């Protein structure tokens, strides 16, 4: 395999987004599973703003400082970027109304969030599939 073929900025950003969306799906599922649990507080997952900031700061960064190998015995590598530090953050939502039993899970809101998350997830999967189809077409010369 060609080193770095699936390690460019786009694939790395998509991988981070897919991991964040997967964590969001798990968190929403947990919120829905505890809809009738007294005193349960819903959680939410955020990562988009950190991903956006990391992409913007890495874009401004000079890529001339990347590690380059000049000999077959050199260890290949690249400098760490801000993109490598982006992780999904799970926090409790504090701006929601509590029910009489102390639970703040809103089923309608959770279902809407789940539907949006699934749409974003499948859109990213389709993006990866399109890129792979382009590579496959280039390799087979369009046959």
PDB file of N, CA and C in Angstrom, residues 54-131:
ATOM      1  N   UNK A  54      -9.246  22.955  14.273  1.00  0.00           N
ATOM      2  CA  UNK A  54      -8.013  22.226  13.970  1.00  0.00           C
ATOM      3  C   UNK A  54      -7.718  22.261  12.477  1.00  0.00           C
ATOM      4  N   UNK A  55      -8.741  22.090  11.661  1.00  0.00           N
ATOM      5  CA  UNK A  55      -8.541  22.143  10.213  1.00  0.00           C
ATOM      6  C   UNK A  55      -8.080  23.528   9.780  1.00  0.00           C
ATOM      7  N   UNK A  56      -8.661  24.566  10.362  1.00  0.00           N
ATOM      8  CA  UNK A  56      -8.283  25.935  10.010  1.00  0.00           C
ATOM      9  C   UNK A  56      -6.841  26.244  10.437  1.00  0.00           C
ATOM     10  N   UNK A  57      -6.455  25.815  11.634  1.00  0.00           N
ATOM     11  CA  UNK A  57      -5.104  26.121  12.105  1.00  0.00           C
ATOM     12  C   UNK A  57      -4.053  25.291  11.367  1.00  0.00           C
ATOM     13  N   UNK A  58      -4.387  24.050  11.013  1.00  0.00           N
ATOM     14  CA  UNK A  58      -3.437  23.228  10.252  1.00  0.00           C
ATOM     15  C   UNK A  58      -3.265  23.758   8.833  1.00  0.00           C
ATOM     16  N   UNK A  59      -4.328  24.356   8.294  1.00  0.00           N
ATOM     17  CA  UNK A  59      -4.260  24.904   6.941  1.00  0.00           C
ATOM     18  C   UNK A  59      -3.295  26.085   6.899  1.00  0.00           C
ATOM     19  N   UNK A  60      -3.275  26.873   7.974  1.00  0.00           N
ATOM     20  CA  UNK A  60      -2.388  28.033   8.034  1.00  0.00           C
ATOM     21  C   UNK A  60      -0.938  27.639   8.315  1.00  0.00           C
ATOM     22  N   UNK A  61      -0.764  26.464   8.855  1.00  0.00           N
ATOM     23  CA  UNK A  61       0.557  26.003   9.265  1.00  0.00           C
ATOM     24  C   UNK A  61       1.424  25.689   8.054  1.00  0.00           C
ATOM     25  N   UNK A  62       2.693  25.877   8.190  1.00  0.00           N
ATOM     26  CA  UNK A  62       3.609  25.585   7.091  1.00  0.00           C
ATOM     27  C   UNK A  62       3.828  24.084   7.000  1.00  0.00           C
ATOM     28  N   UNK A  63       3.534  23.520   5.835  1.00  0.00           N
ATOM     29  CA  UNK A  63       3.730  22.090   5.654  1.00  0.00           C
ATOM     30  C   UNK A  63       5.138  21.781   5.163  1.00  0.00           C
ATOM     31  N   UNK A  64       5.972  22.819   5.051  1.00  0.00           N
ATOM     32  CA  UNK A  64       7.360  22.605   4.644  1.00  0.00           C
ATOM     33  C   UNK A  64       8.159  21.947   5.752  1.00  0.00           C
ATOM     34  N   UNK A  65       7.628  21.907   6.970  1.00  0.00           N
ATOM     35  CA  UNK A  65       8.360  21.335   8.091  1.00  0.00           C
ATOM     36  C   UNK A  65       8.058  19.852   8.298  1.00  0.00           C
ATOM     37  N   UNK A  66       7.336  19.247   7.377  1.00  0.00           N
ATOM     38  CA  UNK A  66       7.050  17.818   7.523  1.00  0.00           C
ATOM     39  C   UNK A  66       8.331  17.008   7.440  1.00  0.00           C
ATOM     40  N   UNK A  67       8.345  15.883   8.106  1.00  0.00           N
ATOM     41  CA  UNK A  67       9.506  15.000   8.074  1.00  0.00           C
ATOM     42  C   UNK A  67       9.587  14.309   6.720  1.00  0.00           C
ATOM     43  N   UNK A  68      10.755  14.315   6.152  1.00  0.00           N
ATOM     44  CA  UNK A  68      10.961  13.712   4.845  1.00  0.00           C
ATOM     45  C   UNK A  68      12.070  12.676   4.969  1.00  0.00           C
ATOM     46  N   UNK A  69      11.868  11.524   4.343  1.00  0.00           N
ATOM     47  CA  UNK A  69      12.918  10.501   4.347  1.00  0.00           C
ATOM     48  C   UNK A  69      13.740  10.638   3.081  1.00  0.00           C
ATOM     49  N   UNK A  70      15.052  10.573   3.253  1.00  0.00           N
ATOM     50  CA  UNK A  70      15.960  10.670   2.106  1.00  0.00           C
ATOM     51  C   UNK A  70      16.721   9.374   1.886  1.00  0.00           C
ATOM     52  N   UNK A  71      16.463   8.399   2.749  1.00  0.00           N
ATOM     53  CA  UNK A  71      17.155   7.129   2.672  1.00  0.00           C
ATOM     54  C   UNK A  71      16.154   6.040   3.046  1.00  0.00           C
ATOM     55  N   UNK A  72      16.282   4.866   2.438  1.00  0.00           N
ATOM     56  CA  UNK A  72      15.360   3.759   2.716  1.00  0.00           C
ATOM     57  C   UNK A  72      15.419   3.314   4.175  1.00  0.00           C
ATOM     58  N   UNK A  73      16.513   3.615   4.863  1.00  0.00           N
ATOM     59  CA  UNK A  73      16.655   3.205   6.263  1.00  0.00           C
ATOM     60  C   UNK A  73      16.061   4.215   7.242  1.00  0.00           C
ATOM     61  N   UNK A  74      15.636   5.367   6.756  1.00  0.00           N
ATOM     62  CA  UNK A  74      15.015   6.362   7.622  1.00  0.00           C
ATOM     63  C   UNK A  74      13.630   5.899   8.052  1.00  0.00           C
ATOM     64  N   UNK A  75      13.215   6.321   9.223  1.00  0.00           N
ATOM     65  CA  UNK A  75      11.888   6.008   9.731  1.00  0.00           C
ATOM     66  C   UNK A  75      10.930   7.070   9.207  1.00  0.00           C
ATOM     67  N   UNK A  76       9.903   6.661   8.438  1.00  0.00           N
ATOM     68  CA  UNK A  76       8.968   7.662   7.912  1.00  0.00           C
ATOM     69  C   UNK A  76       8.098   8.228   9.025  1.00  0.00           C
ATOM     70  N   UNK A  77       7.683   9.443   8.837  1.00  0.00           N
ATOM     71  CA  UNK A  77       6.811  10.053   9.833  1.00  0.00           C
ATOM     72  C   UNK A  77       6.393  11.431   9.411  1.00  0.00           C
ATOM     73  N   UNK A  78       5.535  12.004  10.201  1.00  0.00           N
ATOM     74  CA  UNK A  78       5.066  13.361   9.958  1.00  0.00           C
ATOM     75  C   UNK A  78       4.898  14.044  11.297  1.00  0.00           C
ATOM     76  N   UNK A  79       5.028  15.340  11.289  1.00  0.00           N
ATOM     77  CA  UNK A  79       4.832  16.091  12.517  1.00  0.00           C
ATOM     78  C   UNK A  79       3.371  16.016  12.933  1.00  0.00           C
ATOM     79  N   UNK A  80       3.150  15.976  14.215  1.00  0.00           N
ATOM     80  CA  UNK A  80       1.772  15.954  14.711  1.00  0.00           C
ATOM     81  C   UNK A  80       1.099  17.277  14.371  1.00  0.00           C
ATOM     82  N   UNK A  81      -0.164  17.209  14.065  1.00  0.00           N
ATOM     83  CA  UNK A  81      -0.925  18.417  13.757  1.00  0.00           C
ATOM     84  C   UNK A  81      -2.027  18.576  14.787  1.00  0.00           C
ATOM     85  N   UNK A  82      -2.672  19.719  14.742  1.00  0.00           N
ATOM     86  CA  UNK A  82      -3.797  19.960  15.660  1.00  0.00           C
ATOM     87  C   UNK A  82      -4.916  18.966  15.416  1.00  0.00           C
ATOM     88  N   UNK A  83      -5.030  18.483  14.195  1.00  0.00           N
ATOM     89  CA  UNK A  83      -6.067  17.520  13.849  1.00  0.00           C
ATOM     90  C   UNK A  83      -5.917  16.233  14.658  1.00  0.00           C
ATOM     91  N   UNK A  84      -4.677  15.882  14.985  1.00  0.00           N
ATOM     92  CA  UNK A  84      -4.429  14.657  15.740  1.00  0.00           C
ATOM     93  C   UNK A  84      -4.931  14.741  17.179  1.00  0.00           C
ATOM     94  N   UNK A  85      -5.228  15.930  17.642  1.00  0.00           N
ATOM     95  CA  UNK A  85      -5.647  16.119  19.037  1.00  0.00           C
ATOM     96  C   UNK A  85      -7.156  16.211  19.223  1.00  0.00           C
ATOM     97  N   UNK A  86      -7.914  16.178  18.150  1.00  0.00           N
ATOM     98  CA  UNK A  86      -9.370  16.343  18.246  1.00  0.00           C
ATOM     99  C   UNK A  86     -10.011  15.048  18.736  1.00  0.00           C
ATOM    100  N   UNK A  87     -10.776  15.154  19.806  1.00  0.00           N
ATOM    101  CA  UNK A  87     -11.497  14.025  20.391  1.00  0.00           C
ATOM    102  C   UNK A  87     -12.926  14.454  20.675  1.00  0.00           C
ATOM    103  N   UNK A  88     -13.901  13.546  20.539  1.00  0.00           N
ATOM    104  CA  UNK A  88     -15.268  13.904  20.922  1.00  0.00           C
ATOM    105  C   UNK A  88     -15.362  14.101  22.436  1.00  0.00           C
ATOM    106  N   UNK A  89     -16.124  15.103  22.840  1.00  0.00           N
ATOM    107  CA  UNK A  89     -16.296  15.396  24.264  1.00  0.00           C
ATOM    108  C   UNK A  89     -17.740  15.100  24.668  1.00  0.00           C
ATOM    109  N   UNK A  90     -17.906  14.284  25.702  1.00  0.00           N
ATOM    110  CA  UNK A  90     -19.238  13.953  26.218  1.00  0.00           C
ATOM    111  C   UNK A  90     -19.482  14.811  27.457  1.00  0.00           C
ATOM    112  N   UNK A  91     -20.557  15.600  27.412  1.00  0.00           N
ATOM    113  CA  UNK A  91     -20.901  16.472  28.527  1.00  0.00           C
ATOM    114  C   UNK A  91     -22.389  16.338  28.835  1.00  0.00           C
ATOM    115  N   UNK A  92     -22.756  16.748  30.036  1.00  0.00           N
ATOM    116  CA  UNK A  92     -24.175  16.764  30.393  1.00  0.00           C
ATOM    117  C   UNK A  92     -24.792  18.057  29.898  1.00  0.00           C
ATOM    118  N   UNK A  93     -25.992  17.946  29.369  1.00  0.00           N
ATOM    119  CA  UNK A  93     -26.730  19.126  28.912  1.00  0.00           C
ATOM    120  C   UNK A  93     -27.374  19.778  30.128  1.00  0.00           C
ATOM    121  N   UNK A  94     -27.056  21.044  30.364  1.00  0.00           N
ATOM    122  CA  UNK A  94     -27.584  21.719  31.557  1.00  0.00           C
ATOM    123  C   UNK A  94     -28.709  22.694  31.251  1.00  0.00           C
ATOM    124  N   UNK A  95     -29.059  22.845  29.997  1.00  0.00           N
ATOM    125  CA  UNK A  95     -30.079  23.825  29.648  1.00  0.00           C
ATOM    126  C   UNK A  95     -31.429  23.178  29.334  1.00  0.00           C
ATOM    127  N   UNK A  96     -31.632  21.974  29.816  1.00  0.00           N
ATOM    128  CA  UNK A  96     -32.887  21.276  29.553  1.00  0.00           C
ATOM    129  C   UNK A  96     -33.780  21.309  30.784  1.00  0.00           C
ATOM    130  N   UNK A  97     -35.076  21.224  30.542  1.00  0.00           N
ATOM    131  CA  UNK A  97     -36.051  21.269  31.635  1.00  0.00           C
ATOM    132  C   UNK A  97     -36.170  19.903  32.296  1.00  0.00           C
ATOM    133  N   UNK A  98     -36.223  19.919  33.611  1.00  0.00           N
ATOM    134  CA  UNK A  98     -36.389  18.682  34.370  1.00  0.00           C
ATOM    135  C   UNK A  98     -37.867  18.335  34.486  1.00  0.00           C
ATOM    136  N   UNK A  99     -38.132  17.042  34.418  1.00  0.00           N
ATOM    137  CA  UNK A  99     -39.493  16.571  34.709  1.00  0.00           C
ATOM    138  C   UNK A  99     -39.629  16.433  36.218  1.00  0.00           C
ATOM    139  N   UNK A 100     -40.807  16.049  36.660  1.00  0.00           N
ATOM    140  CA  UNK A 100     -41.049  15.892  38.103  1.00  0.00           C
ATOM    141  C   UNK A 100     -40.136  14.849  38.734  1.00  0.00           C
ATOM    142  N   UNK A 101     -39.725  13.837  37.961  1.00  0.00           N
ATOM    143  CA  UNK A 101     -38.861  12.794  38.519  1.00  0.00           C
ATOM    144  C   UNK A 101     -37.370  13.139  38.406  1.00  0.00           C
ATOM    145  N   UNK A 102     -37.035  14.352  37.954  1.00  0.00           N
ATOM    146  CA  UNK A 102     -35.639  14.780  37.865  1.00  0.00           C
ATOM    147  C   UNK A 102     -34.952  14.381  36.570  1.00  0.00           C
ATOM    148  N   UNK A 103     -35.652  13.695  35.692  1.00  0.00           N
ATOM    149  CA  UNK A 103     -35.101  13.265  34.409  1.00  0.00           C
ATOM    150  C   UNK A 103     -35.288  14.391  33.398  1.00  0.00           C
ATOM    151  N   UNK A 104     -34.295  14.611  32.540  1.00  0.00           N
ATOM    152  CA  UNK A 104     -34.407  15.689  31.557  1.00  0.00           C
ATOM    153  C   UNK A 104     -34.327  15.207  30.109  1.00  0.00           C
ATOM    154  N   UNK A 105     -34.533  13.921  29.863  1.00  0.00           N
ATOM    155  CA  UNK A 105     -34.460  13.382  28.501  1.00  0.00           C
ATOM    156  C   UNK A 105     -35.740  13.735  27.748  1.00  0.00           C
ATOM    157  N   UNK A 106     -35.576  14.434  26.629  1.00  0.00           N
ATOM    158  CA  UNK A 106     -36.680  14.788  25.747  1.00  0.00           C
ATOM    159  C   UNK A 106     -36.633  13.819  24.565  1.00  0.00           C
ATOM    160  N   UNK A 107     -37.571  12.886  24.516  1.00  0.00           N
ATOM    161  CA  UNK A 107     -37.556  11.846  23.481  1.00  0.00           C
ATOM    162  C   UNK A 107     -37.592  12.447  22.085  1.00  0.00           C
ATOM    163  N   UNK A 108     -38.431  13.436  21.861  1.00  0.00           N
ATOM    164  CA  UNK A 108     -38.531  14.038  20.532  1.00  0.00           C
ATOM    165  C   UNK A 108     -37.207  14.661  20.104  1.00  0.00           C
ATOM    166  N   UNK A 109     -36.558  15.374  21.002  1.00  0.00           N
ATOM    167  CA  UNK A 109     -35.278  16.006  20.681  1.00  0.00           C
ATOM    168  C   UNK A 109     -34.203  14.949  20.428  1.00  0.00           C
ATOM    169  N   UNK A 110     -34.190  13.901  21.253  1.00  0.00           N
ATOM    170  CA  UNK A 110     -33.196  12.834  21.081  1.00  0.00           C
ATOM    171  C   UNK A 110     -33.379  12.114  19.752  1.00  0.00           C
ATOM    172  N   UNK A 111     -34.620  11.864  19.370  1.00  0.00           N
ATOM    173  CA  UNK A 111     -34.884  11.190  18.087  1.00  0.00           C
ATOM    174  C   UNK A 111     -34.486  12.075  16.914  1.00  0.00           C
ATOM    175  N   UNK A 112     -34.734  13.372  17.019  1.00  0.00           N
ATOM    176  CA  UNK A 112     -34.325  14.301  15.967  1.00  0.00           C
ATOM    177  C   UNK A 112     -32.799  14.352  15.864  1.00  0.00           C
ATOM    178  N   UNK A 113     -32.127  14.393  17.016  1.00  0.00           N
ATOM    179  CA  UNK A 113     -30.658  14.390  17.027  1.00  0.00           C
ATOM    180  C   UNK A 113     -30.108  13.094  16.440  1.00  0.00           C
ATOM    181  N   UNK A 114     -30.759  11.979  16.751  1.00  0.00           N
ATOM    182  CA  UNK A 114     -30.320  10.687  16.217  1.00  0.00           C
ATOM    183  C   UNK A 114     -30.468  10.650  14.698  1.00  0.00           C
ATOM    184  N   UNK A 115     -31.599  11.142  14.187  1.00  0.00           N
ATOM    185  CA  UNK A 115     -31.813  11.158  12.737  1.00  0.00           C
ATOM    186  C   UNK A 115     -30.769  12.035  12.044  1.00  0.00           C
ATOM    187  N   UNK A 116     -30.483  13.209  12.603  1.00  0.00           N
ATOM    188  CA  UNK A 116     -29.470  14.101  12.027  1.00  0.00           C
ATOM    189  C   UNK A 116     -28.088  13.452  12.061  1.00  0.00           C
ATOM    190  N   UNK A 117     -27.766  12.806  13.155  1.00  0.00           N
ATOM    191  CA  UNK A 117     -26.466  12.132  13.289  1.00  0.00           C
ATOM    192  C   UNK A 117     -26.323  11.027  12.257  1.00  0.00           C
ATOM    193  N   UNK A 118     -27.375  10.237  12.063  1.00  0.00           N
ATOM    194  CA  UNK A 118     -27.320   9.157  11.078  1.00  0.00           C
ATOM    195  C   UNK A 118     -27.164   9.698   9.665  1.00  0.00           C
ATOM    196  N   UNK A 119     -27.834  10.789   9.344  1.00  0.00           N
ATOM    197  CA  UNK A 119     -27.706  11.392   8.013  1.00  0.00           C
ATOM    198  C   UNK A 119     -26.273  11.865   7.788  1.00  0.00           C
ATOM    199  N   UNK A 120     -25.700  12.526   8.786  1.00  0.00           N
ATOM    200  CA  UNK A 120     -24.305  12.994   8.662  1.00  0.00           C
ATOM    201  C   UNK A 120     -23.343  11.805   8.528  1.00  0.00           C
ATOM    202  N   UNK A 121     -23.572  10.762   9.309  1.00  0.00           N
ATOM    203  CA  UNK A 121     -22.709   9.579   9.273  1.00  0.00           C
ATOM    204  C   UNK A 121     -22.730   8.948   7.877  1.00  0.00           C
ATOM    205  N   UNK A 122     -23.927   8.725   7.348  1.00  0.00           N
ATOM    206  CA  UNK A 122     -24.037   8.095   6.029  1.00  0.00           C
ATOM    207  C   UNK A 122     -23.506   8.995   4.922  1.00  0.00           C
ATOM    208  N   UNK A 123     -23.619  10.310   5.085  1.00  0.00           N
ATOM    209  CA  UNK A 123     -23.051  11.233   4.101  1.00  0.00           C
ATOM    210  C   UNK A 123     -21.530  11.106   4.055  1.00  0.00           C
ATOM    211  N   UNK A 124     -20.906  10.990   5.219  1.00  0.00           N
ATOM    212  CA  UNK A 124     -19.453  10.822   5.258  1.00  0.00           C
ATOM    213  C   UNK A 124     -19.037   9.475   4.680  1.00  0.00           C
ATOM    214  N   UNK A 125     -19.808   8.440   4.962  1.00  0.00           N
ATOM    215  CA  UNK A 125     -19.514   7.123   4.386  1.00  0.00           C
ATOM    216  C   UNK A 125     -19.610   7.194   2.866  1.00  0.00           C
ATOM    217  N   UNK A 126     -20.620   7.887   2.346  1.00  0.00           N
ATOM    218  CA  UNK A 126     -20.753   8.043   0.893  1.00  0.00           C
ATOM    219  C   UNK A 126     -19.580   8.819   0.307  1.00  0.00           C
ATOM    220  N   UNK A 127     -19.069   9.801   1.038  1.00  0.00           N
ATOM    221  CA  UNK A 127     -17.901  10.557   0.583  1.00  0.00           C
ATOM    222  C   UNK A 127     -16.690   9.644   0.460  1.00  0.00           C
ATOM    223  N   UNK A 128     -16.471   8.805   1.459  1.00  0.00           N
ATOM    224  CA  UNK A 128     -15.346   7.864   1.414  1.00  0.00           C
ATOM    225  C   UNK A 128     -15.532   6.892   0.256  1.00  0.00           C
ATOM    226  N   UNK A 129     -16.737   6.378   0.092  1.00  0.00           N
ATOM    227  CA  UNK A 129     -17.000   5.448  -1.011  1.00  0.00           C
ATOM    228  C   UNK A 129     -16.743   6.094  -2.369  1.00  0.00           C
ATOM    229  N   UNK A 130     -17.106   7.367  -2.517  1.00  0.00           N
ATOM    230  CA  UNK A 130     -16.872   8.071  -3.780  1.00  0.00           C
ATOM    231  C   UNK A 130     -15.383   8.227  -4.052  1.00  0.00           C
ATOM    232  N   UNK A 131     -14.636   8.552  -3.013  1.00  0.00           N
ATOM    233  CA  UNK A 131     -13.180   8.691  -3.185  1.00  0.00           C
ATOM    234  C   UNK A 131     -12.554   7.342  -3.543  1.00  0.00           C
TER     235      UNK A 131
END
